[in-house]
Coordinates of C-alpha atoms in Angstrom, one line a residue:
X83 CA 13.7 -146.8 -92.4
X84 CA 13.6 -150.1 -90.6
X85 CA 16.0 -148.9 -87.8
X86 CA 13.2 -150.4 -85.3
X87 CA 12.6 -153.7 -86.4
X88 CA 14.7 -156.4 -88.7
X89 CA 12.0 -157.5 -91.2
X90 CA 10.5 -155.3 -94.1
X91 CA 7.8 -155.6 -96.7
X92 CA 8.5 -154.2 -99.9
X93 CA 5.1 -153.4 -101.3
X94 CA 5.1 -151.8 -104.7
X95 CA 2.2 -149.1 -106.1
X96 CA -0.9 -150.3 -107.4
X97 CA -3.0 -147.3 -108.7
X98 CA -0.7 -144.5 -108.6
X99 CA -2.4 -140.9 -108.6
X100 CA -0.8 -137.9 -109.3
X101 CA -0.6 -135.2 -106.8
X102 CA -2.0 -132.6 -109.5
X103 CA -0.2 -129.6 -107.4
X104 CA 0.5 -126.5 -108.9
X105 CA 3.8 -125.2 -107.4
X106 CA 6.1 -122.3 -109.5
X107 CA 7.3 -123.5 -112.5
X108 CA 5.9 -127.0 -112.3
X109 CA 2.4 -128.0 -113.8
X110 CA 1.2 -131.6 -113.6
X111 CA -2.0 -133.0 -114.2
X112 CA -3.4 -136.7 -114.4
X113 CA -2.0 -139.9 -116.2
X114 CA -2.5 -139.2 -119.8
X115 CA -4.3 -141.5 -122.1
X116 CA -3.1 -143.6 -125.0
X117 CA -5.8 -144.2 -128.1
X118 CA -5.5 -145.0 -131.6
X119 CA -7.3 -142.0 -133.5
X120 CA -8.6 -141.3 -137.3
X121 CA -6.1 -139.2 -138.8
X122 CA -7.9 -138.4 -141.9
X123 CA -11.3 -139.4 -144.4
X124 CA -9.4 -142.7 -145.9
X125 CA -9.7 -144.0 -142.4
X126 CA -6.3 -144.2 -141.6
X127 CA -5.5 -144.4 -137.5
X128 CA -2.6 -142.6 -135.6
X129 CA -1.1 -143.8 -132.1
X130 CA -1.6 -140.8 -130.1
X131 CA -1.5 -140.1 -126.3
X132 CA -3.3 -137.6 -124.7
X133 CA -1.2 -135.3 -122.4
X134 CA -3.4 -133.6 -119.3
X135 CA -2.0 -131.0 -118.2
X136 CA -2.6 -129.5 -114.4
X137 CA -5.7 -127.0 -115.8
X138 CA -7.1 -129.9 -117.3
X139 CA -6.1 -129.0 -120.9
X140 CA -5.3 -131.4 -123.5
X141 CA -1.7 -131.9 -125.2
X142 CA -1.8 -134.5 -128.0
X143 CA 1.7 -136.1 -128.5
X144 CA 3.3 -138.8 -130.6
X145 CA 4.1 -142.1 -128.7
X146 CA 7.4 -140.9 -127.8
X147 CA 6.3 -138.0 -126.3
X148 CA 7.0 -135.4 -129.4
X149 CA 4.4 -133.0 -129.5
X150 CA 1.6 -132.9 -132.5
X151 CA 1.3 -129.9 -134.8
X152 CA -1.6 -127.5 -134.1
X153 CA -3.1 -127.7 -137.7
X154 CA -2.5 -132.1 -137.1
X155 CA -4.1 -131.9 -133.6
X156 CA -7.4 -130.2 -135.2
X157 CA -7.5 -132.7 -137.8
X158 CA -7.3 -135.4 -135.3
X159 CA -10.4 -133.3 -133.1
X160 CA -12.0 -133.4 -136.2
X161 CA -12.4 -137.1 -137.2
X162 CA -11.7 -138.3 -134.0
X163 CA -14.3 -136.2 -131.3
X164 CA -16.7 -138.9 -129.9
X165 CA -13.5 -141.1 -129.4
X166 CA -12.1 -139.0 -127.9
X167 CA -14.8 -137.1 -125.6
X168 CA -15.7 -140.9 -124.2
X169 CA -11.8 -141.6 -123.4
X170 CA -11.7 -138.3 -121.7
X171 CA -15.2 -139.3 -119.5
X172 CA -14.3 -142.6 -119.2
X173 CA -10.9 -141.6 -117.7
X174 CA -12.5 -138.9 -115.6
X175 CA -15.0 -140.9 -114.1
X176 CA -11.8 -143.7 -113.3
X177 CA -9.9 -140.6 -111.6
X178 CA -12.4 -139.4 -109.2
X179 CA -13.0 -143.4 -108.7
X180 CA -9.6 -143.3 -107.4
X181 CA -10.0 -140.6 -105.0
X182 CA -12.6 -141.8 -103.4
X183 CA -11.5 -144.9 -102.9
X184 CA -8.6 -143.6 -100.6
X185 CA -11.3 -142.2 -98.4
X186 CA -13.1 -145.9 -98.0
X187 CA -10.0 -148.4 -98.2
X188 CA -11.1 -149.3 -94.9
X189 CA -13.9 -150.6 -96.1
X190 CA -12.9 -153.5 -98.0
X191 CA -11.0 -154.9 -95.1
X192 CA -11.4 -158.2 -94.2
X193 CA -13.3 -159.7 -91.1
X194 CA -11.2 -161.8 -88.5
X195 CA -13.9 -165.2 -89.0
X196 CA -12.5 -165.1 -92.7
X197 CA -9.2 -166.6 -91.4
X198 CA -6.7 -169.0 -93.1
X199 CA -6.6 -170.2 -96.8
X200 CA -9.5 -168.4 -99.3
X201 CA -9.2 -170.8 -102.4
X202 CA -8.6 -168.7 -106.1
X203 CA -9.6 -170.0 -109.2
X204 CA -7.6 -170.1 -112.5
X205 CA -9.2 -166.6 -114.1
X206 CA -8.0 -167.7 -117.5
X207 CA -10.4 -169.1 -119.7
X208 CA -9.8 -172.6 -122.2
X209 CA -9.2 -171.6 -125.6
X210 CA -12.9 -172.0 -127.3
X211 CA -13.9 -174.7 -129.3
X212 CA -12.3 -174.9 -132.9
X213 CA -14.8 -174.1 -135.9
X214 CA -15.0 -176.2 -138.7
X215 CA -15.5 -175.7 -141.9
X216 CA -17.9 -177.9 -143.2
X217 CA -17.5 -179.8 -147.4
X218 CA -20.3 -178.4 -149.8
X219 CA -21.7 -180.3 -152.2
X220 CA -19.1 -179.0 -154.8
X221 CA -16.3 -180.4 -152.9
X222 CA -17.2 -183.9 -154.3
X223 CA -16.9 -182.4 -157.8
X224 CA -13.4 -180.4 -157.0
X225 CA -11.0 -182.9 -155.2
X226 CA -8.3 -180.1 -154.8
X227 CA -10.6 -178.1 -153.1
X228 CA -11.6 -180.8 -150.3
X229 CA -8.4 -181.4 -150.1
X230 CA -7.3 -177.3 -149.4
X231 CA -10.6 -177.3 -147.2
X232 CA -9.7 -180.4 -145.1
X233 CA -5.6 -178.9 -144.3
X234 CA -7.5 -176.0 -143.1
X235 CA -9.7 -178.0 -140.4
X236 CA -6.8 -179.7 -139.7
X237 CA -4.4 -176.1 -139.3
X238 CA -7.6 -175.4 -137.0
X239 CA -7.6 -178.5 -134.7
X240 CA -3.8 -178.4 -134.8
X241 CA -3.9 -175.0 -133.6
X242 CA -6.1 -175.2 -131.1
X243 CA -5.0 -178.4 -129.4
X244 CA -1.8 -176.7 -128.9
X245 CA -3.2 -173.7 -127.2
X246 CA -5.5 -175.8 -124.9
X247 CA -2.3 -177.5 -124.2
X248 CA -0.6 -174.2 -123.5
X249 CA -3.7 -173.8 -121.3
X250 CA -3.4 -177.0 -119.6
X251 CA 0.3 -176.6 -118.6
X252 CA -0.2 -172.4 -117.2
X253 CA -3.0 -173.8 -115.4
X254 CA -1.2 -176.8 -114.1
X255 CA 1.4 -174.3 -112.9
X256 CA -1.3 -171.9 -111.6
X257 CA -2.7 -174.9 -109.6
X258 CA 0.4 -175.8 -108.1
X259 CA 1.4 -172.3 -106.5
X260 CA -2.2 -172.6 -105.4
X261 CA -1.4 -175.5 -103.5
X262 CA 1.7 -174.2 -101.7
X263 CA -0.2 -171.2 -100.7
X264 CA -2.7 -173.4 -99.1
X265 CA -0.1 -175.0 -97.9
X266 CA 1.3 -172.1 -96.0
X267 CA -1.4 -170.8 -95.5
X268 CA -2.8 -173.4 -93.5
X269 CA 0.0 -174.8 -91.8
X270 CA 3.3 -173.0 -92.3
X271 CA 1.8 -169.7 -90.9
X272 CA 1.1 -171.1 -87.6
X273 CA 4.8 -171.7 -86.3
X274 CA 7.2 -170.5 -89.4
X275 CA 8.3 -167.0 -89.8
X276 CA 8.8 -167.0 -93.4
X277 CA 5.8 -168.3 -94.2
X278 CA 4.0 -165.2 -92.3
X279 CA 5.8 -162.8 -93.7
X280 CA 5.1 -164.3 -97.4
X281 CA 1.6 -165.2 -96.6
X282 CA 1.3 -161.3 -95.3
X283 CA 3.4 -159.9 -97.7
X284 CA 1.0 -161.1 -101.1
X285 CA -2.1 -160.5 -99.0
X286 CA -0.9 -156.7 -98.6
X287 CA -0.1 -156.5 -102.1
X288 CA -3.5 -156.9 -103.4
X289 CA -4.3 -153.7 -102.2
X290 CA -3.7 -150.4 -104.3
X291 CA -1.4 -148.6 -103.0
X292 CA -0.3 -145.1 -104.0
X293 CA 2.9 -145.0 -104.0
X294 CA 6.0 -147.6 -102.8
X295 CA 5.3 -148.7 -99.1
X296 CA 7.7 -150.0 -96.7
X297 CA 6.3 -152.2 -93.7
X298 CA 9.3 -152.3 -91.2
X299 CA 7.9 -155.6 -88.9
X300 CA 8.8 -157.7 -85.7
X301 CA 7.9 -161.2 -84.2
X302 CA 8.1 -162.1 -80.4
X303 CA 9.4 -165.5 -80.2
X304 CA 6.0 -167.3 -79.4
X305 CA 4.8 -165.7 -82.3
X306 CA 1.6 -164.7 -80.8
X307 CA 2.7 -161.0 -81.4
X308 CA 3.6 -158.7 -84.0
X309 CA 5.0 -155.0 -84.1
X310 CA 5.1 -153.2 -86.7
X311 CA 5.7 -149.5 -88.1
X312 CA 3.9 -148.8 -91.4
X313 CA 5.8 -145.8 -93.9
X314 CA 2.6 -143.5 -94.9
X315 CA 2.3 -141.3 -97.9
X316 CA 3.0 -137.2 -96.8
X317 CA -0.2 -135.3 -97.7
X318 CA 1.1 -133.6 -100.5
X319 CA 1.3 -137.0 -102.1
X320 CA -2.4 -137.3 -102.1
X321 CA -4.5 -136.3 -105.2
X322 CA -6.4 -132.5 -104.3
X323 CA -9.4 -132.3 -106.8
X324 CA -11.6 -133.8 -108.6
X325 CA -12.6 -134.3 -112.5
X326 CA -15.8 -132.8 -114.7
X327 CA -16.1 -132.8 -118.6
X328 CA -17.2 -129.8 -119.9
X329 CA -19.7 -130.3 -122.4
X330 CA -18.7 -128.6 -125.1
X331 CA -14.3 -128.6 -125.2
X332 CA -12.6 -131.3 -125.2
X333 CA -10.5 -130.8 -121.8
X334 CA -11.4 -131.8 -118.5
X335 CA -11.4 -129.0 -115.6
X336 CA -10.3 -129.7 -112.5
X337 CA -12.6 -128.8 -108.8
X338 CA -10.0 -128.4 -106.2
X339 CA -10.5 -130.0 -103.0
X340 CA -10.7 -127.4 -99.8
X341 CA -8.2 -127.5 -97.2
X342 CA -10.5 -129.2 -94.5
X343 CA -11.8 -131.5 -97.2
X344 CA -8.4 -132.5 -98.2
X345 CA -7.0 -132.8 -94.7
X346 CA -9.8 -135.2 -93.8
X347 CA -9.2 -137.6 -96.8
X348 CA -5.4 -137.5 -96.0
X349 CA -6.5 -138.5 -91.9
X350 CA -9.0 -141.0 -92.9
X351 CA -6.9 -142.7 -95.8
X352 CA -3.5 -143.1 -93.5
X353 CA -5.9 -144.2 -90.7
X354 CA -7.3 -146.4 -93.2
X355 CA -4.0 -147.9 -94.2
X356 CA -3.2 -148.6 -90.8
X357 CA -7.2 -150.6 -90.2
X358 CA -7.0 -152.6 -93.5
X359 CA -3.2 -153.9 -92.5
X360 CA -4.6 -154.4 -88.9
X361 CA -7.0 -156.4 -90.3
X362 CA -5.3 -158.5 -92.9
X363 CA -2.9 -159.7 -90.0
X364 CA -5.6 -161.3 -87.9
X365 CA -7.7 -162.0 -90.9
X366 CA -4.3 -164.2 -92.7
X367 CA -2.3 -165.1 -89.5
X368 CA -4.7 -166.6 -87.0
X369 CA -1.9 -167.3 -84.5
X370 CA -1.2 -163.8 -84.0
X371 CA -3.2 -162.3 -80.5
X372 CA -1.3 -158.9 -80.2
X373 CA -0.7 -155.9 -83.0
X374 CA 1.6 -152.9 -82.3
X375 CA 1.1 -150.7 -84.9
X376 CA 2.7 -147.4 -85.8
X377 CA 2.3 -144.9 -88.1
X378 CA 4.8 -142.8 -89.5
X379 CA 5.9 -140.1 -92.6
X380 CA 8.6 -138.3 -93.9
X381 CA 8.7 -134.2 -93.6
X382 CA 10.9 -131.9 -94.0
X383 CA 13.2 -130.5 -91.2
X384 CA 12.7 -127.0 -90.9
X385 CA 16.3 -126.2 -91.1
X386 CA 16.7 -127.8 -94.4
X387 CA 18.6 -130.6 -93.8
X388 CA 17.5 -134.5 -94.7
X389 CA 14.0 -135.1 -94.5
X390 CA 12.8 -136.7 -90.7
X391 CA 10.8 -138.9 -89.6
X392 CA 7.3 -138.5 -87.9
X393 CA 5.2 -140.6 -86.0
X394 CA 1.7 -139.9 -86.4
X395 CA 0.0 -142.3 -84.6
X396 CA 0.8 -145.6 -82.7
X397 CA -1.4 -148.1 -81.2
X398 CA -2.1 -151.5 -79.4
X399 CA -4.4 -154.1 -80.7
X400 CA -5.7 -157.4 -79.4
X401 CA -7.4 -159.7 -81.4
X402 CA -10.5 -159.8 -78.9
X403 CA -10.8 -156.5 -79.1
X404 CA -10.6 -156.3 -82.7
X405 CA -12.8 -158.6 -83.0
X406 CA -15.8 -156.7 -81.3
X407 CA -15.7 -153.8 -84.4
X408 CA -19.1 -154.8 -86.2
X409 CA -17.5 -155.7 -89.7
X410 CA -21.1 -155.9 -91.1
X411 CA -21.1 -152.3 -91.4
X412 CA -17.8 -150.6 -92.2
X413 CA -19.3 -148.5 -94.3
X414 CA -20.4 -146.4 -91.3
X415 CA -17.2 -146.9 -89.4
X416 CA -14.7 -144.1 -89.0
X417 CA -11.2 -145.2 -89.3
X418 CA -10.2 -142.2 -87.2
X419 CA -12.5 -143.3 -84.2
X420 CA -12.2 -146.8 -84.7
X421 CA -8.0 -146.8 -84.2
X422 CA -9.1 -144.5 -80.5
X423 CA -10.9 -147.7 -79.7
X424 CA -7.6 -149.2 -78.6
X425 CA -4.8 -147.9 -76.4
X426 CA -3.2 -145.1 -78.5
X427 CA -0.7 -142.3 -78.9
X428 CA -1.4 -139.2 -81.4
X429 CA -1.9 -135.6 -81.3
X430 CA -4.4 -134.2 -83.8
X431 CA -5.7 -130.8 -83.5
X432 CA -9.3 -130.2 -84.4
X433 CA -7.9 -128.5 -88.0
X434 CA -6.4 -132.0 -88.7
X435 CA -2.8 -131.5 -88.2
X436 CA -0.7 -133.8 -87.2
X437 CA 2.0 -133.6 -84.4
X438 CA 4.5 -135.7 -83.5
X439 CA 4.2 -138.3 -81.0
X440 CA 6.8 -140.9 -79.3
X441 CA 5.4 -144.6 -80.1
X442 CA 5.0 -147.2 -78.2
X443 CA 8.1 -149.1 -77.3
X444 CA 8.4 -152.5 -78.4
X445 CA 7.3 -154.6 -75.4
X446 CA 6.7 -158.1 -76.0
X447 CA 5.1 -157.8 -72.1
X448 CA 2.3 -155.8 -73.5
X449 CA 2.1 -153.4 -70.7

């Protein structure tokens, strides 16, 4: 896109979901699972991956994707049920997880007091203390044995000393991109450009994001305002049912969402989108007073050429008044109602359909 404004943000996907559509001639279900699986009494395991297929069915495969014999899959069922059934809840339980989180992602936005540098700790543990082996009596009697016994304590400490060194130095690293970020974070963002965009750009990232998202942005030359057009998922992109385990087959079977159901996850997740990167820019960039934010998707032009582009929604935010949303309790917030708080420009009809609107102009006047 970016034919509005001159800076982008690449961000990539974090938890992708599959759109679990059935079209003609194309069936496609969850992410598959990978698990190591008894392949016979002697105990021997088997790298296998579990292909789901759109009906919720189960394919096993070889790592490379070649499909397992019937008579080798019922073997594997065999020896291998209660590992698989709790893969196959486990991994249903982490799908619908996933769906509902694209209804609340809103939620977990931050409020506007939390502004400027939040400190991160190293999340890597020191290597634990080395164990010992301690001399028996008999070691006094058998001099080549203390002598085998002490190389050993000595392989340990060797050992470990270099890991905790290992540990030292990634932490020492680890600590030092800490310190630039605070670094930015606390003064560069104010007056520098770059330093926004970076700061803005890894604070966007730790969201989940379902696919790859482009953030087309603009800065006025005070830098007290930003615009900004945001490149939304189309609703066919969205996952459309949920994930039970029957109790007696190992399969999973899928609940398909309605259409108002599915057309009001799709609304509240874009509008979502749109309310968690509102609120990460005056959460992270404290000298920004002014948001334009827009909306937009790519459909498909009725006459069948290229795809087109289409504006969903567009708004104008100022930090006072974004600052007046009770973030205590975004639990009961609507991102839907919330974004009608502010100026705005979108067409929704009451079935949830989108149409398209113009957006606002880029006017560092703020008229």
């Amino acid at each position: 896109m970016g034919f509005r404004f001159q800076r982008r943000i690449r961000l990539a996907p974090g938890v992708r979901l599959n759109t679990c559509k059935l079209r003609p001639g194309l069936s496609v279900g969850p992410p598959g699972i990978r698990l190591q699986l008894a392949s016979g009494e002697a105990g021997e395991t088997l790298p296998v991956h579990l292909d789901i297929a759109a009906n919720g069915e189960i394919r096993y495969r070889h790592p490379d994707g070649r499909r397992i014999p019937d008579a080798e899959a019922r073997v594997l069922r065999r020896h291998g049920e209660g590992a698989i059934r709790a893969a196959l809840e486990s991994h249903c339980e982490r799908l619908n997880a996933e769906l509902d989180r694209l209804d609340r992602l809103h939620e977990q936005t931050p409020s506007p007091a939390a502004t400027g540098y939040q400190p991160r700790s190293y999340p890597v543990s020191p290597p634990s203390p080395v164990s010992l082996e301690e001399p028996n009596w008999w070691h006094a009697l058998w001099p080549s044995a203390r002598e085998r016994l002490e190389r050993e304590n000595q392989r340990r400490e060797a050992s470990h000393a270099e890991a905790y060194r290992d540990w030292e130095w990634q932490k020492a690293e680890f600590d030092a991109r800490e310190f630039e970020r605070q670094q930015r974070e606390e003064v560069a963002a104010w007056d520098d450009p770059d330093a926004m965009q970076q700061t803005l750009d890894e604070r966007l990232d730790e969201l989940g994001w379902p696919r790859e998202t482009l953030i087309d942005f603009e800065l006025s030359d005070d830098l007290r305002t930003m615009a900004l057009d945001i490149d939304l998922p189309g609703e066919e992109e969205l996952p459309d049912r949920y994930w039970t385990m029957p109790a007696k087959r190992l399969k999973l079977s899928p609940r398909k969402l309605g259409a108002t159901r599915q057309r009001e996850l799709y609304r509240r997740h874009v509008h979502g989108v749109a309310f968690r990167v509102l609120g990460t820019i005056f959460a992270r960039l404290p000298r920004i007073e002014r948001v334009l934010v827009a909306g937009y998707r790519q459909v498909e032009d009725p006459s069948g050429s290229a795809a087109r582009v289409q504006y969903l929604f567009s708004a104008k935010v100022s930090r006072e008044s974004w600052e007046r949303l009770d973030f205590d309790r975004l639990a009961r917030l609507d991102p839907i109602d919330a974004l009608a708080t502010f100026p705005l420009r979108r067409e929704m009809a009451r079935s949830g359909v989108f149409r398209d609107i113009v957006p606002f102009e880029l006017d560092w006047r703020w008229r």
